[in-house]
Coordinates of C-alpha atoms (C1' of nucleotides) in Angstrom, one line a residue:
Chain A
M1 CA 200.5 335.2 202.3
N2 CA 198.2 333.4 204.7
V3 CA 201.0 331.3 206.0
S4 CA 200.2 329.9 209.4
Q5 CA 203.3 328.5 211.0
G6 CA 202.8 326.4 214.1
T7 CA 199.5 324.7 214.5
T8 CA 197.1 326.2 217.0
P9 CA 195.9 323.3 219.1
R10 CA 192.2 322.6 218.9
S11 CA 191.3 325.4 216.5
R12 CA 188.0 324.0 215.5
R13 CA 186.6 327.0 213.6
E14 CA 189.5 328.1 211.6
R15 CA 187.5 328.2 208.3
P16 CA 183.8 328.1 207.6
A17 CA 182.6 324.6 206.8
K18 CA 183.8 323.9 203.2
A19 CA 180.6 322.0 202.3
P20 CA 177.3 321.2 203.9
L21 CA 177.0 317.8 205.6
T22 CA 175.0 316.1 202.8
R23 CA 175.7 313.2 200.6
E24 CA 176.7 315.5 197.8
G25 CA 178.9 317.5 200.1
I26 CA 180.7 314.4 201.2
I27 CA 181.2 313.2 197.7
D28 CA 182.5 316.6 196.7
V29 CA 185.1 316.6 199.4
A30 CA 186.0 313.0 198.5
L31 CA 186.5 314.0 194.9
G32 CA 188.7 316.9 195.9
I33 CA 191.0 314.6 198.0
L34 CA 191.0 312.0 195.2
R35 CA 192.1 314.5 192.6
S36 CA 194.8 316.0 194.7
E37 CA 196.1 313.1 196.8
G38 CA 194.8 309.9 195.4
L39 CA 192.3 307.3 196.5
R40 CA 194.4 306.0 199.4
K41 CA 193.9 309.3 201.2
V42 CA 190.1 309.3 200.6
T43 CA 189.3 307.9 204.0
L44 CA 186.3 308.5 206.1
R45 CA 188.4 310.0 208.8
R46 CA 190.0 312.4 206.4
I47 CA 186.8 313.5 204.8
A48 CA 185.2 314.0 208.2
A49 CA 188.2 316.1 209.3
E50 CA 187.8 318.3 206.1
L51 CA 184.2 318.8 207.1
D52 CA 185.1 319.6 210.7
T53 CA 183.4 316.6 212.2
G54 CA 184.1 313.1 213.2
P55 CA 183.9 310.0 211.0
A56 CA 180.8 308.8 212.8
S57 CA 178.8 311.6 211.3
L58 CA 179.2 310.4 207.8
Y59 CA 177.3 307.2 208.4
V60 CA 174.1 309.1 208.3
Y61 CA 174.7 309.7 204.5
I62 CA 176.7 306.7 203.4
R63 CA 176.5 303.0 204.1
N64 CA 180.2 302.4 204.3
A65 CA 183.6 303.3 202.7
E66 CA 183.1 301.1 199.7
D67 CA 179.7 302.7 198.9
L68 CA 181.5 306.0 198.9
H69 CA 184.3 304.9 196.6
G70 CA 181.8 303.5 194.1
Q71 CA 180.2 306.9 193.8
L72 CA 183.5 308.5 192.7
I73 CA 183.8 306.5 189.5
D74 CA 180.9 308.0 187.7
A75 CA 182.4 311.5 188.1
F76 CA 185.5 310.3 186.4
L77 CA 183.5 308.9 183.5
E78 CA 182.3 312.3 182.5
P79 CA 184.9 312.9 179.7
V80 CA 184.0 309.5 178.2
V81 CA 180.4 310.5 177.9
A82 CA 181.4 313.8 176.4
S83 CA 183.4 312.1 173.7
A84 CA 180.6 309.5 173.2
E85 CA 178.1 312.3 172.6
A86 CA 180.4 313.9 170.1
S87 CA 180.8 310.7 168.2
V88 CA 177.0 310.2 167.9
D89 CA 176.9 313.4 165.9
R90 CA 179.3 311.9 163.4
P91 CA 177.8 308.6 162.6
S92 CA 179.8 308.5 159.4
V93 CA 182.8 307.2 161.3
D94 CA 183.3 303.5 161.1
W95 CA 181.6 301.7 163.9
R96 CA 184.7 299.8 164.9
S97 CA 186.7 303.0 165.1
R98 CA 183.9 304.5 167.2
I99 CA 184.1 301.6 169.7
K100 CA 187.9 301.8 169.8
A101 CA 187.7 305.5 170.4
L102 CA 185.1 305.0 173.1
L103 CA 187.1 302.3 174.9
D104 CA 190.3 304.3 174.5
E105 CA 188.6 307.2 176.2
Y106 CA 187.2 304.9 178.9
R107 CA 190.6 303.5 179.7
R108 CA 192.2 307.0 179.6
A109 CA 189.6 308.1 182.2
L110 CA 190.4 305.2 184.5
Y111 CA 194.2 305.5 184.0
R112 CA 193.9 309.0 185.6
Q113 CA 193.0 307.2 188.8
P114 CA 193.8 303.5 188.4
E115 CA 192.6 302.6 191.9
L116 CA 189.2 303.5 190.7
A117 CA 189.4 300.8 188.0
R118 CA 189.8 298.2 190.7
I119 CA 186.7 299.4 192.4
A120 CA 184.9 299.6 189.0
L121 CA 185.5 295.9 188.8
T122 CA 184.1 295.0 192.2
T123 CA 181.2 297.3 192.7
Q124 CA 178.0 297.2 190.7
L125 CA 178.1 300.4 188.6
S126 CA 174.8 302.1 187.9
G127 CA 175.6 305.8 187.7
P128 CA 174.3 307.9 184.8
N129 CA 177.7 308.2 183.1
Y130 CA 178.4 304.5 183.2
L131 CA 175.0 303.8 181.7
M132 CA 175.7 306.3 179.0
V133 CA 179.0 304.5 178.1
V134 CA 177.2 301.2 178.0
D135 CA 174.5 302.7 175.8
A136 CA 177.0 304.2 173.4
V137 CA 178.9 300.9 173.0
L138 CA 175.6 299.2 172.3
G139 CA 174.7 301.8 169.8
A140 CA 177.9 301.3 167.9
L141 CA 177.6 297.6 168.0
A142 CA 174.1 297.9 166.5
A143 CA 175.4 300.2 163.9
G144 CA 178.0 297.6 163.0
G145 CA 175.3 295.0 162.5
V146 CA 175.9 293.0 165.6
P147 CA 172.6 291.4 166.5
D148 CA 171.1 292.4 169.9
R149 CA 171.4 289.0 171.4
E150 CA 175.2 289.0 170.9
S151 CA 175.5 292.7 171.7
A152 CA 173.9 292.1 175.1
W153 CA 176.8 289.9 176.1
A154 CA 179.5 291.6 174.1
V155 CA 179.2 295.0 175.8
D156 CA 180.1 293.3 179.0
M157 CA 183.2 291.7 177.6
L158 CA 184.4 294.9 176.0
L159 CA 184.1 296.9 179.1
L160 CA 185.4 294.2 181.4
H161 CA 188.4 293.8 179.2
A162 CA 189.1 297.5 179.2
T163 CA 188.7 297.8 182.9
A164 CA 190.8 294.8 183.7
E165 CA 193.5 296.1 181.4
V166 CA 193.8 299.3 183.4
V167 CA 193.9 297.4 186.7
E168 CA 196.6 295.1 185.4
H169 CA 198.9 297.6 183.7
A170 CA 198.5 300.7 185.9
E171 CA 201.7 301.8 187.5
H172 CA 201.5 300.2 190.9
Q173 CA 202.1 303.5 192.6
D174 CA 205.7 303.6 193.7
D175 CA 205.4 306.8 195.8
E176 CA 208.9 307.3 194.6
G177 CA 211.0 306.9 191.5
V178 CA 208.6 308.5 189.1
G179 CA 210.6 307.7 185.9
G180 CA 211.4 304.3 184.4
G181 CA 209.3 302.1 186.7
A182 CA 207.4 300.5 183.9
A183 CA 210.4 300.2 181.6
Q184 CA 212.4 298.6 184.3
S185 CA 209.8 296.0 185.2
L186 CA 209.4 295.2 181.5
S187 CA 213.1 294.5 181.3
V188 CA 213.0 292.4 184.4
L189 CA 210.1 290.5 182.9
T190 CA 211.9 290.0 179.7
S191 CA 214.9 288.5 181.3
Q192 CA 212.6 286.3 183.4
I193 CA 211.0 285.0 180.3
E194 CA 214.3 284.4 178.6
A195 CA 215.5 282.5 181.6
V196 CA 212.4 280.2 181.6
D197 CA 213.1 276.4 181.7
G198 CA 212.4 275.2 178.2
A199 CA 211.8 271.7 179.4
K200 CA 209.1 272.6 181.8
Y201 CA 207.5 275.4 179.8
P202 CA 208.2 274.7 176.1
H203 CA 205.6 277.0 174.7
I204 CA 206.7 280.0 176.8
A205 CA 210.3 279.3 175.9
R206 CA 209.4 279.1 172.2
L207 CA 207.5 282.4 172.1
G208 CA 210.0 284.1 174.4
P209 CA 210.0 287.9 174.7
D210 CA 207.3 288.1 171.9
L211 CA 204.9 287.4 174.8
L212 CA 205.6 290.9 175.9
S213 CA 205.7 292.6 172.5
G214 CA 203.8 295.6 171.5
N215 CA 202.7 298.7 173.5
G216 CA 199.4 299.1 175.3
T217 CA 197.6 300.8 172.5
Q218 CA 198.7 298.3 169.9
R219 CA 197.7 295.3 172.0
N220 CA 194.4 296.9 172.9
H221 CA 193.4 297.8 169.4
W222 CA 194.2 294.3 168.4
A223 CA 192.2 292.9 171.3
V224 CA 189.2 295.0 170.5
E225 CA 189.4 294.1 166.8
A226 CA 189.6 290.4 167.8
L227 CA 186.8 290.7 170.2
L228 CA 184.6 292.3 167.6
N229 CA 185.5 289.8 165.0
G230 CA 184.8 287.0 167.4
V231 CA 181.4 288.5 168.5
L232 CA 180.4 288.8 164.8
A233 CA 181.4 285.2 164.2
T234 CA 179.9 283.6 167.3
P235 CA 176.1 283.2 167.7
R236 CA 174.9 282.9 171.2
P237 CA 173.8 279.3 172.0
E238 CA 170.2 278.2 171.3
Chain B
M1 CA 189.1 269.0 226.5
N2 CA 191.9 271.5 226.4
V3 CA 189.6 274.3 227.1
S4 CA 191.4 277.3 228.5
Q5 CA 188.9 279.8 229.9
G6 CA 190.3 283.1 230.9
T7 CA 193.4 284.2 229.0
T8 CA 196.7 283.9 230.9
P9 CA 198.3 287.2 230.4
R10 CA 201.7 287.1 228.5
S11 CA 201.8 283.4 228.1
R12 CA 204.5 283.5 225.5
R13 CA 205.4 279.9 225.3
E14 CA 202.1 278.1 225.4
R15 CA 202.9 275.9 222.4
P16 CA 206.0 275.1 220.5
A17 CA 206.7 277.4 217.5
K18 CA 204.3 276.1 214.8
A19 CA 206.7 276.8 212.0
P20 CA 210.3 278.0 211.7
L21 CA 210.8 281.7 211.0
T22 CA 211.6 281.3 207.3
R23 CA 210.0 282.6 204.1
E24 CA 208.4 279.2 203.6
G25 CA 207.2 279.0 207.2
I26 CA 205.6 282.4 206.9
I27 CA 203.8 281.5 203.7
D28 CA 202.7 278.3 205.3
V29 CA 201.1 280.1 208.2
A30 CA 199.6 282.6 205.8
L31 CA 198.0 279.8 203.7
G32 CA 196.6 278.2 206.8
I33 CA 194.9 281.5 207.8
L34 CA 193.8 282.1 204.3
R35 CA 192.1 278.7 204.0
S36 CA 190.4 278.9 207.3
E37 CA 189.5 282.5 207.7
G38 CA 189.9 284.3 204.4
L39 CA 192.4 286.8 203.0
R40 CA 191.2 289.7 205.2
K41 CA 192.6 287.9 208.2
V42 CA 196.0 287.3 206.6
T43 CA 197.7 290.3 208.1
L44 CA 201.3 290.6 209.1
R45 CA 200.3 291.1 212.7
R46 CA 198.2 287.9 212.7
I47 CA 200.9 285.8 211.0
A48 CA 203.5 287.1 213.5
A49 CA 201.3 286.3 216.4
E50 CA 200.9 282.7 215.1
L51 CA 204.7 282.5 214.9
D52 CA 205.0 283.9 218.4
T53 CA 206.8 287.0 217.4
G54 CA 206.1 290.6 216.4
P55 CA 205.3 291.9 212.9
A56 CA 208.6 293.6 212.6
S57 CA 210.3 290.2 212.4
L58 CA 208.6 289.3 209.2
Y59 CA 210.3 292.1 207.3
V60 CA 213.5 290.0 207.2
Y61 CA 211.8 287.6 204.9
I62 CA 209.2 289.6 203.0
R63 CA 209.3 293.0 201.4
N64 CA 205.8 294.0 202.4
A65 CA 202.2 292.7 202.7
E66 CA 201.5 292.8 199.0
D67 CA 204.6 290.7 198.3
L68 CA 203.3 288.1 200.6
H69 CA 199.7 288.1 199.2
G70 CA 201.1 287.5 195.7
Q71 CA 202.9 284.4 196.9
L72 CA 199.6 282.8 198.0
I73 CA 198.1 282.8 194.5
D74 CA 200.5 280.2 193.1
A75 CA 199.5 277.7 195.8
F76 CA 195.8 278.0 194.8
L77 CA 196.7 277.4 191.2
E78 CA 197.9 273.9 191.9
P79 CA 194.6 272.1 190.9
V80 CA 194.6 273.9 187.6
V81 CA 198.1 272.6 186.8
A82 CA 197.0 269.1 187.8
S83 CA 194.1 269.2 185.4
A84 CA 196.3 270.8 182.7
E85 CA 198.7 267.9 183.0
A86 CA 195.9 265.4 182.7
S87 CA 194.6 267.0 179.6
V88 CA 198.0 266.9 177.9
D89 CA 197.8 263.2 178.2
R90 CA 194.6 263.2 176.2
P91 CA 195.5 265.3 173.1
S92 CA 192.6 263.8 171.3
V93 CA 190.3 266.2 173.0
D94 CA 189.3 269.2 170.9
W95 CA 191.7 272.1 171.5
R96 CA 188.8 274.5 172.2
S97 CA 187.3 272.2 174.8
R98 CA 190.8 271.9 176.4
I99 CA 191.1 275.7 176.7
K100 CA 187.6 276.0 178.0
A101 CA 188.2 273.3 180.6
L102 CA 191.5 274.9 181.6
L103 CA 189.9 278.3 182.0
D104 CA 187.0 276.8 183.9
E105 CA 189.4 275.2 186.3
Y106 CA 191.3 278.4 186.6
R107 CA 188.2 280.4 187.4
R108 CA 187.1 277.7 189.9
A109 CA 190.4 277.9 191.7
L110 CA 190.1 281.7 192.0
Y111 CA 186.5 281.5 193.0
R112 CA 187.6 279.5 196.0
Q113 CA 189.3 282.7 197.3
P114 CA 188.0 285.6 195.1
E115 CA 190.1 288.1 197.0
L116 CA 193.1 286.4 195.4
A117 CA 191.7 287.1 192.0
R118 CA 191.9 290.8 192.7
I119 CA 195.5 290.4 193.7
A120 CA 196.2 288.3 190.6
L121 CA 195.2 291.2 188.5
T122 CA 197.5 293.7 190.2
T123 CA 200.6 291.8 190.9
Q124 CA 202.9 290.5 188.4
L125 CA 202.6 286.7 188.6
S126 CA 205.6 284.6 187.9
G127 CA 205.1 281.5 190.1
P128 CA 205.7 278.0 188.7
N129 CA 202.0 277.1 188.7
Y130 CA 201.0 280.3 186.9
L131 CA 203.7 279.7 184.3
M132 CA 202.4 276.2 183.8
V133 CA 198.9 277.5 183.2
V134 CA 200.2 280.0 180.6
D135 CA 202.2 277.2 179.0
A136 CA 199.2 274.9 178.8
V137 CA 197.0 277.6 177.2
L138 CA 199.7 278.3 174.7
G139 CA 200.0 274.6 173.9
A140 CA 196.3 274.3 173.3
L141 CA 196.3 277.4 171.1
A142 CA 199.2 276.0 169.0
A143 CA 197.3 272.7 168.7
G144 CA 194.4 274.6 167.4
G145 CA 196.5 276.2 164.7
V146 CA 196.6 279.7 166.1
P147 CA 199.9 281.2 164.9
D148 CA 202.5 282.0 167.6
R149 CA 202.3 285.7 166.9
E150 CA 198.6 285.8 167.8
S151 CA 198.9 283.3 170.6
A152 CA 201.4 285.5 172.3
W153 CA 198.8 288.2 172.7
A154 CA 195.8 285.9 173.0
V155 CA 196.9 284.1 176.1
D156 CA 197.0 287.3 178.0
M157 CA 193.4 288.2 176.9
L158 CA 192.1 284.8 177.8
L159 CA 193.6 284.8 181.3
L160 CA 192.8 288.5 181.9
H161 CA 189.2 287.8 181.0
A162 CA 189.0 284.8 183.2
T163 CA 190.6 286.6 186.2
A164 CA 188.5 289.7 185.7
E165 CA 185.3 287.7 185.5
V166 CA 186.0 286.2 188.9
V167 CA 186.8 289.6 190.4
E168 CA 183.6 291.0 189.0
H169 CA 181.1 288.3 189.8
A170 CA 182.5 287.0 193.1
E171 CA 180.1 287.3 196.0
H172 CA 181.2 290.5 197.7
Q173 CA 181.5 288.8 201.0
D174 CA 178.5 289.8 203.0
D175 CA 179.8 288.3 206.3
E176 CA 176.1 287.6 206.8
G177 CA 173.1 286.4 204.8
V178 CA 174.8 283.5 203.1
G179 CA 171.9 282.5 200.8
G180 CA 170.2 284.5 198.1
G181 CA 172.7 287.4 197.9
A182 CA 173.5 286.9 194.2
A183 CA 169.9 286.2 193.3
Q184 CA 168.6 289.2 195.1
S185 CA 171.1 291.6 193.5
L186 CA 170.2 290.1 190.1
S187 CA 166.6 291.0 190.7
V188 CA 167.5 294.4 191.9
L189 CA 169.6 294.9 188.7
T190 CA 166.8 293.6 186.6
S191 CA 164.3 296.1 187.9
Q192 CA 167.0 298.9 187.6
I193 CA 167.4 298.0 183.9
E194 CA 163.7 297.8 183.4
A195 CA 163.3 301.2 184.9
V196 CA 165.9 302.8 182.7
D197 CA 165.0 306.0 180.9
G198 CA 164.4 305.0 177.2
A199 CA 164.9 308.5 176.0
K200 CA 168.4 308.8 177.5
Y201 CA 169.5 305.2 177.1
P202 CA 167.6 303.9 174.1
H203 CA 169.9 300.8 173.5
I204 CA 169.8 299.7 177.1
A205 CA 166.1 300.1 177.1
R206 CA 165.7 298.1 173.9
L207 CA 167.8 295.2 175.1
G208 CA 166.3 295.3 178.6
P209 CA 166.8 292.3 180.9
D210 CA 168.5 290.3 178.1
L211 CA 171.6 292.3 179.1
L212 CA 171.7 290.1 182.2
S213 CA 170.6 286.8 180.6
G214 CA 172.5 283.6 181.0
N215 CA 174.4 282.1 183.8
G216 CA 178.1 282.5 184.4
T217 CA 179.1 279.3 182.7
Q218 CA 177.0 280.0 179.6
R219 CA 178.3 283.5 179.2
N220 CA 181.9 282.3 179.8
H221 CA 181.8 279.6 177.3
W222 CA 180.4 282.0 174.7
A223 CA 183.0 284.5 175.6
V224 CA 185.9 282.0 175.2
E225 CA 184.4 280.8 171.9
A226 CA 184.1 284.4 170.7
L227 CA 187.6 285.2 171.9
L228 CA 189.1 282.2 170.0
N229 CA 187.1 282.9 166.9
G230 CA 188.3 286.5 167.0
V231 CA 191.9 285.5 167.6
L232 CA 191.8 283.1 164.6
A233 CA 190.3 285.8 162.4
T234 CA 192.5 288.7 163.4
P235 CA 196.1 288.9 162.3
R236 CA 198.4 291.0 164.5
P237 CA 199.3 294.3 162.7
E238 CA 202.4 294.4 160.4
Chain C
dA1 C1' 222.7 289.0 210.3
dC2 C1' 218.7 288.2 212.6
dC3 C1' 215.3 289.4 215.7
dT4 C1' 212.4 292.4 218.6
dG5 C1' 209.6 295.9 221.6
dA6 C1' 207.7 299.8 221.1
dA7 C1' 206.2 303.4 218.7
dC8 C1' 204.3 306.0 214.7
dA9 C1' 200.7 307.1 212.1
dC10 C1' 197.0 305.7 210.8
dC11 C1' 192.3 302.7 209.6
dG12 C1' 186.5 301.5 209.5
dT13 C1' 182.8 301.0 212.4
dT14 C1' 179.8 301.1 216.5
dC15 C1' 177.3 303.1 220.2
dA16 C1' 175.6 305.6 224.0
dA17 C1' 174.7 310.1 224.7
dG18 C1' 173.4 314.5 223.3
dT19 C1' 170.5 318.1 220.5
Chain D
dA1 C1' 166.3 312.6 212.9
dC2 C1' 170.7 314.2 213.0
dC3 C1' 175.1 314.6 214.9
dT4 C1' 179.0 313.5 217.9
dG5 C1' 183.0 312.0 221.3
dA6 C1' 185.0 308.3 222.5
dA7 C1' 186.0 303.8 222.2
dC8 C1' 186.8 299.3 220.0
dA9 C1' 189.5 296.5 217.5
dC10 C1' 192.4 296.6 214.5
dC11 C1' 196.1 297.9 210.4
dG12 C1' 201.5 298.2 207.9
dT13 C1' 205.8 299.9 208.6
dT14 C1' 210.0 301.9 210.8
dC15 C1' 213.7 302.1 214.0
dA16 C1' 216.8 301.9 217.8
dA17 C1' 218.3 298.5 220.5
dG18 C1' 219.5 294.0 221.5
dT19 C1' 221.7 289.2 220.5

DNA sequence: ACCTGAACACCGTTCAAGT
DNA sequence: ACCTGAACACCGTTCAAGT
């Protein structure tokens, strides 16, 4: 039961405070809203309301809204770390497969909340889970015989590529029309490319719809493979 | 002179309409605000005010705010196209150098307005200038002997990497403290990495500050080199 | 068809005042 | 030191009503 029809005006003490007013409590509430309603609803006003206070109170614990959003990413990276730790126990697995699995898991985690991927790109990540992912990738690169000098720059490329891919290909939340959105935009894109002026854009016209071929996983596995081959073949200057 | 102290209330017809109420006029005004005050100020309300009307009027010509923001990118890509066309006239230049120059120019254009880079990542670009950049990269890849099948996927990787790099490394506009922001955050990062727990993150600890070595151009040229080597060495599956 | 005033339903952040 | 009410200065979008 517990259905309350008609809002009591100004009922300030309906429930006990869900969480204490601490940094952790604030992040907890933010994660709850994020999981149930998406990042767009994770606003300072909303969090404050959930904690039965005003938005001004949060500024004792957080610097600003972006600071808070950045904190949320690390929590979403937990499953990636879990799978990374599992893979360390099985070092027999090919190092390339290990990196691919790691990055697949990383992308999967971000796809769960693609708005976070955009934030991951702009804010400097330094949470424990993110560091663990970086460390795991470095470990696999070392196992594959990639020298440290090149690994140092390669890990950035690999994670940057994975993050950007999510940002680019995530469903730009439609709020409506759940099915077919991606498929439709693909067909729109295909006809756009087929209609391209061959005189102005000869190479696009020549390749045509093959520019859009393959699914996400296929393209990504090829991309990672190419990235690794390139890293192995390209010494860092001087 | 022309100093008007004290605002006349409701002075609706102070100046003649700056631009006609058309899609082009709207984009023109938006570009003006973008160049002089940054993307954050390019709001529908602000544009409408500049056109002496209300924000509701804009919805006859644009679908929504994101639609408008997407339109602005192509204008910023104009210098890239100019340099691309110049390089086509000098096909003697090494194809790798041509791609590097193209991507340098592309990144430079986005760095002028890094907020646009973020939008470039999320919205499906199909403006004439963007298509021209894609075509130029494809042309250079073909000149380098990269097979069409691989070029089709490689062009995406190259531009995705370039765009993401801008999003990641752009000064997160401080609104204050113009100088030293990047340098300071680098030193903060360096000390963070030096303080990392070697037991938990052995690989990060081993590489240490070398993870952050090199400047943007050095890292980017190496990244493009590695990307190209990888693309040349990695056939697309089946 | 095009345009608009006004409203709706919100934002993040600051600050003086309280405890 | 911590917390708050209230204000400041905004947003994008919708819609009934006008022309």
